[in-house]
Amino acid sequence: MYETIRLESHDRLAIVYFSRPDKLNAMNATVFRELSACLRRIESGEDLAEVVILTGDGRAFVAGADIDNYVTMTLAEFSAFQRLGRGVMEQIERLPQPVIAAVNGYALGGGFEIALACDVIIAAENAKFGLPEAKLALLPGGGGTQRLPRLVGPYVAKRLIFSGELIDARRAYELKLVTEITAPGEALNAAMTLAEKILANGPLAVRLAKRLINEGLEASLATALSFEMDATAHLFMSEDKAEGIQAFKDKRPPQFKGR
Ligand code: COA
């Protein structure tokens, strides 16, 4: 159904693979369009997915925008391509379900920016992250100059963007970008293990936590705390909360319905 990505639907888990391995999964407009359509489908609830994993086929997560595209692109086409990419990053951030990036190799340029838009990054020890656009006399256009300094501070972000140098999984862990480092080839399995833990929890609570954290970081602490108060009150009235409490009392696993 897609040319450049693959969607695997497991029980309440959607795994989306970037799948242009001959090009280290470099992204062209088709990748962005297909990923956007796939995320819309996941958001619609058609696959009943409550957690999403993004990963790459072959030896890369995504090695950035497809540089071959840039050879003949006009400025209008380039701007449209950038807008498309930025829209997809925002779609990932705003997707109600949590999105885990399982980074198995190169996450460069737009590939790093995709990972930065995800909620959790898990990386194999041989993964490499970087924003090498300046080597092409370009800049990260998918939020890299804005999301990265907000996450790691301006000094580290400037160093990485000015130099285009790559960092390994261990450095990304030290910078608090990556939450778990796995053996080579194990990032997806580790992401699936984390997904199972998330899937055992109340889906409304998980969705609200994502929204509260993302929107709260954009607001003042007082405003964000009042969002949190409203959200917890909303959950307190949910069917799932009654089931969670009852299951605890009955010493059995809860059966949440997302209501
Ligand atoms: N766009 C288009 N093609 C790309 C690509 C990209 N961003 N990244 C890799 N490829 C292609 C290579 O051209 C090569 O194709 P070929 O076999 O037809 O020559 C293939 O993927 C394998 O890449 P290769 O460079 O041979 O692998 P490597 O292990 O030697 O190097 C990288 C890996 C990631 C260091 C190197 O490919 C690279 O620097 N890629 C560009 C990264 C980048 O600048 N991204 C930001 C773009 S704005």
GROMACS .gro file of C-alpha atoms and ligand atoms in nm:
model
  307
    1MET     CA    1   0.000   0.000   0.000
    2TYR     CA    2   0.297   0.235   0.056
    3GLU     CA    3   0.612   0.261  -0.159
    4THR     CA    4   0.859   0.411   0.085
    5ILE     CA    5   0.740   0.304   0.430
    6ARG     CA    6   0.589  -0.013   0.576
    7LEU     CA    7   0.318  -0.031   0.840
    8GLU     CA    8   0.301  -0.340   1.059
    9SER     CA    9  -0.004  -0.364   1.283
   10HIS     CA   10   0.040  -0.571   1.596
   11ASP     CA   11  -0.204  -0.593   1.885
   12ARG     CA   12  -0.263  -0.220   1.960
   13LEU     CA   13   0.092  -0.141   1.839
   14ALA     CA   14   0.173   0.014   1.502
   15ILE     CA   15   0.531  -0.022   1.376
   16VAL     CA   16   0.620   0.210   1.089
   17TYR     CA   17   0.942   0.133   0.900
   18PHE     CA   18   1.120   0.384   0.680
   19SER     CA   19   1.191   0.158   0.388
   20ARG     CA   20   1.432   0.285   0.126
   21PRO     CA   21   1.732   0.088   0.251
   22ASP     CA   22   1.940   0.142  -0.068
   23LYS     CA   23   1.935   0.513   0.015
   24LEU     CA   24   1.970   0.465   0.390
   25ASN     CA   25   1.599   0.558   0.409
   26ALA     CA   26   1.660   0.916   0.290
   27MET     CA   27   1.332   1.105   0.273
   28ASN     CA   28   1.175   1.253  -0.039
   29ALA     CA   29   0.827   1.408  -0.072
   30THR     CA   30   0.671   1.063  -0.117
   31VAL     CA   31   0.811   0.951   0.221
   32PHE     CA   32   0.662   1.258   0.392
   33ARG     CA   33   0.326   1.214   0.217
   34GLU     CA   34   0.307   0.844   0.296
   35LEU     CA   35   0.415   0.893   0.658
   36SER     CA   36   0.159   1.170   0.697
   37ALA     CA   37  -0.119   0.950   0.555
   38CYS     CA   38  -0.008   0.661   0.777
   39LEU     CA   39  -0.014   0.883   1.089
   40ARG     CA   40  -0.363   1.007   0.994
   41ARG     CA   41  -0.477   0.647   0.968
   42ILE     CA   42  -0.324   0.566   1.309
   43GLU     CA   43  -0.484   0.874   1.465
   44SER     CA   44  -0.824   0.775   1.320
   45GLY     CA   45  -0.815   0.459   1.531
   46GLU     CA   46  -0.857   0.230   1.228
   47ASP     CA   47  -0.580  -0.001   1.352
   48LEU     CA   48  -0.667   0.039   1.723
   49ALA     CA   49  -0.302   0.133   1.782
   50GLU     CA   50  -0.228   0.287   2.120
   51VAL     CA   51   0.150   0.304   2.073
   52VAL     CA   52   0.353   0.377   1.760
   53ILE     CA   53   0.715   0.282   1.690
   54LEU     CA   54   0.911   0.447   1.409
   55THR     CA   55   1.216   0.261   1.287
   56GLY     CA   56   1.421   0.199   0.972
   57ASP     CA   57   1.476  -0.098   0.742
   58GLY     CA   58   1.843  -0.186   0.694
   59ARG     CA   59   2.139  -0.007   0.851
   60ALA     CA   60   1.982   0.338   0.902
   61PHE     CA   61   1.692   0.496   1.084
   62VAL     CA   62   1.687   0.780   0.827
   63ALA     CA   63   1.999   0.944   0.674
   64GLY     CA   64   1.816   1.274   0.619
   65ALA     CA   65   1.647   1.437   0.324
   66ASP     CA   66   1.711   1.272  -0.012
   67ILE     CA   67   2.001   1.485  -0.140
   68ASP     CA   68   1.944   1.365  -0.500
   69ASN     CA   69   1.616   1.561  -0.494
   70TYR     CA   70   1.799   1.885  -0.435
   71VAL     CA   71   1.987   1.871  -0.766
   72THR     CA   72   1.701   1.996  -0.980
   73MET     CA   73   1.459   2.144  -0.722
   74THR     CA   74   1.336   2.500  -0.767
   75LEU     CA   75   1.307   2.726  -0.462
   76ALA     CA   76   0.927   2.686  -0.469
   77GLU     CA   77   0.961   2.307  -0.473
   78PHE     CA   78   1.223   2.320  -0.196
   79SER     CA   79   0.998   2.538   0.023
   80ALA     CA   80   0.700   2.309  -0.036
   81PHE     CA   81   0.918   2.008   0.055
   82GLN     CA   82   1.037   2.178   0.376
   83ARG     CA   83   0.679   2.264   0.473
   84LEU     CA   84   0.572   1.906   0.411
   85GLY     CA   85   0.853   1.778   0.634
   86ARG     CA   86   0.784   2.027   0.911
   87GLY     CA   87   0.417   1.931   0.900
   88VAL     CA   88   0.505   1.564   0.951
   89MET     CA   89   0.725   1.643   1.255
   90GLU     CA   90   0.434   1.839   1.405
   91GLN     CA   91   0.197   1.554   1.326
   92ILE     CA   92   0.421   1.314   1.523
   93GLU     CA   93   0.431   1.554   1.819
   94ARG     CA   94   0.055   1.606   1.813
   95LEU     CA   95  -0.040   1.244   1.753
   96PRO     CA   96  -0.246   1.147   2.059
   97GLN     CA   97  -0.063   0.814   2.092
   98PRO     CA   98   0.298   0.800   2.216
   99VAL     CA   99   0.561   0.753   1.945
  100ILE     CA  100   0.888   0.572   2.015
  101ALA     CA  101   1.184   0.613   1.780
  102ALA     CA  102   1.384   0.288   1.759
  103VAL     CA  103   1.710   0.413   1.608
  104ASN     CA  104   1.907   0.126   1.461
  105GLY     CA  105   2.178   0.320   1.270
  106TYR     CA  106   2.210   0.665   1.114
  107ALA     CA  107   1.961   0.930   1.228
  108LEU     CA  108   2.090   1.232   1.037
  109GLY     CA  109   1.942   1.562   0.930
  110GLY     CA  110   1.566   1.515   0.890
  111GLY     CA  111   1.609   1.167   1.040
  112PHE     CA  112   1.742   1.317   1.363
  113GLU     CA  113   1.464   1.578   1.348
  114ILE     CA  114   1.203   1.300   1.316
  115ALA     CA  115   1.352   1.131   1.624
  116LEU     CA  116   1.344   1.465   1.812
  117ALA     CA  117   0.972   1.493   1.738
  118CYS     CA  118   0.909   1.148   1.891
  119ASP     CA  119   0.825   1.099   2.260
  120VAL     CA  120   1.102   0.851   2.345
  121ILE     CA  121   1.423   0.758   2.162
  122ILE     CA  122   1.581   0.415   2.204
  123ALA     CA  123   1.909   0.361   2.019
  124ALA     CA  124   2.134   0.070   1.932
  125GLU     CA  125   2.493   0.127   2.046
  126ASN     CA  126   2.605   0.169   1.684
  127ALA     CA  127   2.347   0.445   1.616
  128LYS     CA  128   2.476   0.784   1.500
  129PHE     CA  129   2.296   1.114   1.533
  130GLY     CA  130   2.376   1.445   1.369
  131LEU     CA  131   2.263   1.750   1.176
  132PRO     CA  132   2.519   1.759   0.891
  133GLU     CA  133   2.329   2.006   0.668
  134ALA     CA  134   2.596   2.279   0.699
  135LYS     CA  135   2.833   2.045   0.512
  136LEU     CA  136   2.599   2.101   0.215
  137ALA     CA  137   2.581   2.473   0.296
  138LEU     CA  138   2.224   2.416   0.416
  139LEU     CA  139   2.055   2.419   0.757
  140PRO     CA  140   1.825   2.177   0.938
  141GLY     CA  141   1.478   2.277   0.816
  142GLY     CA  142   1.262   2.036   1.011
  143GLY     CA  143   1.291   2.207   1.347
  144GLY     CA  144   1.653   2.106   1.423
  145THR     CA  145   1.771   2.458   1.499
  146GLN     CA  146   1.478   2.501   1.740
  147ARG     CA  147   1.399   2.164   1.899
  148LEU     CA  148   1.761   2.059   1.959
  149PRO     CA  149   1.868   2.369   2.161
  150ARG     CA  150   1.551   2.342   2.368
  151LEU     CA  151   1.645   1.983   2.453
  152VAL     CA  152   2.024   1.998   2.498
  153GLY     CA  153   2.087   2.372   2.539
  154PRO     CA  154   2.229   2.620   2.290
  155TYR     CA  155   2.600   2.534   2.334
  156VAL     CA  156   2.571   2.169   2.240
  157ALA     CA  157   2.318   2.245   1.962
  158LYS     CA  158   2.542   2.514   1.810
  159ARG     CA  159   2.845   2.285   1.818
  160LEU     CA  160   2.654   2.003   1.644
  161ILE     CA  161   2.493   2.229   1.381
  162PHE     CA  162   2.805   2.441   1.308
  163SER     CA  163   3.035   2.139   1.274
  164GLY     CA  164   2.796   1.876   1.136
  165GLU     CA  165   2.977   1.623   1.354
  166LEU     CA  166   2.798   1.302   1.444
  167ILE     CA  167   2.747   1.176   1.798
  168ASP     CA  168   2.708   0.815   1.903
  169ALA     CA  169   2.432   0.660   2.113
  170ARG     CA  170   2.633   0.696   2.435
  171ARG     CA  171   2.675   1.073   2.385
  172ALA     CA  172   2.306   1.103   2.293
  173TYR     CA  173   2.228   0.920   2.618
  174GLU     CA  174   2.448   1.160   2.817
  175LEU     CA  175   2.260   1.448   2.654
  176LYS     CA  176   1.931   1.292   2.772
  177LEU     CA  177   1.806   1.248   2.415
  178VAL     CA  178   1.821   0.869   2.430
  179THR     CA  179   1.665   0.683   2.725
  180GLU     CA  180   1.807   0.338   2.651
  181ILE     CA  181   2.101   0.195   2.458
  182THR     CA  182   2.077  -0.158   2.323
  183ALA     CA  183   2.310  -0.403   2.151
  184PRO     CA  184   2.327  -0.360   1.771
  185GLY     CA  185   2.006  -0.477   1.606
  186GLU     CA  186   1.807  -0.471   1.932
  187ALA     CA  187   1.656  -0.120   1.930
  188LEU     CA  188   1.324  -0.236   1.786
  189ASN     CA  189   1.292  -0.522   2.038
  190ALA     CA  190   1.364  -0.281   2.324
  191ALA     CA  191   1.105  -0.038   2.184
  192MET     CA  192   0.851  -0.323   2.167
  193THR     CA  193   0.923  -0.412   2.531
  194LEU     CA  194   0.864  -0.050   2.631
  195ALA     CA  195   0.547  -0.044   2.417
  196GLU     CA  196   0.414  -0.348   2.608
  197LYS     CA  197   0.458  -0.163   2.939
  198ILE     CA  198   0.275   0.140   2.801
  199LEU     CA  199  -0.002  -0.076   2.653
  200ALA     CA  200  -0.070  -0.230   2.995
  201ASN     CA  201  -0.168   0.117   3.125
  202GLY     CA  202  -0.481   0.325   3.086
  203PRO     CA  203  -0.472   0.463   2.730
  204LEU     CA  204  -0.652   0.786   2.824
  205ALA     CA  205  -0.394   0.851   3.096
  206VAL     CA  206  -0.105   0.789   2.856
  207ARG     CA  207  -0.254   1.014   2.587
  208LEU     CA  208  -0.323   1.290   2.838
  209ALA     CA  209   0.030   1.261   2.981
  210LYS     CA  210   0.178   1.317   2.634
  211ARG     CA  211  -0.039   1.622   2.578
  212LEU     CA  212   0.022   1.766   2.923
  213ILE     CA  213   0.400   1.734   2.894
  214ASN     CA  214   0.419   1.873   2.539
  215GLU     CA  215   0.173   2.158   2.593
  216GLY     CA  216   0.294   2.224   2.949
  217LEU     CA  217   0.651   2.281   2.826
  218GLU     CA  218   0.517   2.562   2.606
  219ALA     CA  219   0.319   2.726   2.890
  220SER     CA  220   0.402   2.892   3.222
  221LEU     CA  221   0.436   2.654   3.519
  222ALA     CA  222   0.115   2.794   3.678
  223THR     CA  223  -0.084   2.741   3.357
  224ALA     CA  224   0.065   2.395   3.302
  225LEU     CA  225  -0.018   2.292   3.660
  226SER     CA  226  -0.376   2.395   3.607
  227PHE     CA  227  -0.389   2.183   3.287
  228GLU     CA  228  -0.263   1.895   3.500
  229MET     CA  229  -0.531   1.951   3.764
  230ASP     CA  230  -0.807   1.945   3.498
  231ALA     CA  231  -0.663   1.636   3.332
  232THR     CA  232  -0.638   1.436   3.653
  233ALA     CA  233  -0.998   1.531   3.747
  234HIS     CA  234  -1.113   1.422   3.400
  235LEU     CA  235  -0.941   1.084   3.442
  236PHE     CA  236  -1.084   1.043   3.791
  237MET     CA  237  -1.432   1.030   3.637
  238SER     CA  238  -1.336   0.772   3.370
  239GLU     CA  239  -1.458   0.412   3.347
  240ASP     CA  240  -1.096   0.301   3.315
  241LYS     CA  241  -1.003   0.459   3.647
  242ALA     CA  242  -1.283   0.262   3.818
  243GLU     CA  243  -1.154  -0.055   3.648
  244GLY     CA  244  -0.792   0.023   3.745
  245ILE     CA  245  -0.884   0.063   4.111
  246GLN     CA  246  -1.111  -0.245   4.112
  247ALA     CA  247  -0.847  -0.459   3.939
  248PHE     CA  248  -0.592  -0.352   4.201
  249LYS     CA  249  -0.832  -0.449   4.480
  250ASP     CA  250  -0.912  -0.783   4.307
  251LYS     CA  251  -0.539  -0.850   4.246
  252ARG     CA  252  -0.598  -0.905   3.872
  253PRO     CA  253  -0.477  -0.731   3.556
  254PRO     CA  254  -0.706  -0.442   3.453
  255GLN     CA  255  -0.912  -0.450   3.132
  256PHE     CA  256  -0.903  -0.092   3.011
  257LYS     CA  257  -1.142   0.027   2.741
  258GLY     CA  258  -1.011   0.378   2.676
  259ARG     CA  259  -1.326   0.533   2.828
  260COA     N1  260   2.024   1.133   0.028
  260COA     C1  261   2.038   1.054  -0.082
  260COA     N2  262   2.108   0.941  -0.082
  260COA     C2  263   2.169   0.905   0.032
  260COA     C3  264   2.161   0.982   0.150
  260COA     C4  265   2.083   1.100   0.144
  260COA     N3  266   2.066   1.179   0.252
  260COA     N4  267   2.232   0.923   0.248
  260COA     C5  268   2.284   0.811   0.193
  260COA     N5  269   2.246   0.801   0.064
  260COA     C6  270   2.280   0.696  -0.033
  260COA     C7  271   2.422   0.710  -0.080
  260COA     O1  272   2.433   0.804  -0.186
  260COA     C8  273   2.454   0.568  -0.124
  260COA     O2  274   2.395   0.546  -0.251
  260COA     P1  275   2.479   0.468  -0.368
  260COA     O3  276   2.498   0.329  -0.312
  260COA     O4  277   2.388   0.474  -0.485
  260COA     O5  278   2.608   0.543  -0.383
  260COA     C9  279   2.375   0.484  -0.024
  260COA     O6  280   2.276   0.570   0.032
  260COA    C10  281   2.462   0.430   0.088
  260COA     O7  282   2.530   0.540   0.146
  260COA     P2  283   2.691   0.549   0.157
  260COA     O8  284   2.729   0.694   0.161
  260COA     O9  285   2.756   0.465   0.052
  260COA    O10  286   2.713   0.480   0.299
  260COA     P3  287   2.829   0.510   0.404
  260COA    O11  288   2.814   0.408   0.510
  260COA    O12  289   2.960   0.522   0.335
  260COA    O13  290   2.796   0.656   0.464
  260COA    C11  291   2.653   0.826   0.561
  260COA    C12  292   2.679   0.675   0.539
  260COA    C13  293   2.518   0.838   0.629
  260COA    C14  294   2.763   0.885   0.652
  260COA    C15  295   2.654   0.900   0.423
  260COA    O14  296   2.569   0.829   0.335
  260COA    C16  297   2.606   1.041   0.431
  260COA    O15  298   2.681   1.129   0.474
  260COA     N6  299   2.479   1.067   0.389
  260COA    C17  300   2.426   1.200   0.383
  260COA    C18  301   2.377   1.244   0.520
  260COA    C19  302   2.326   1.389   0.515
  260COA    O16  303   2.398   1.480   0.479
  260COA     N7  304   2.197   1.409   0.553
  260COA    C20  305   2.136   1.538   0.555
  260COA    C21  306   2.079   1.569   0.421
  260COA     S1  307   2.009   1.732   0.412
   0.00000   0.00000   0.00000
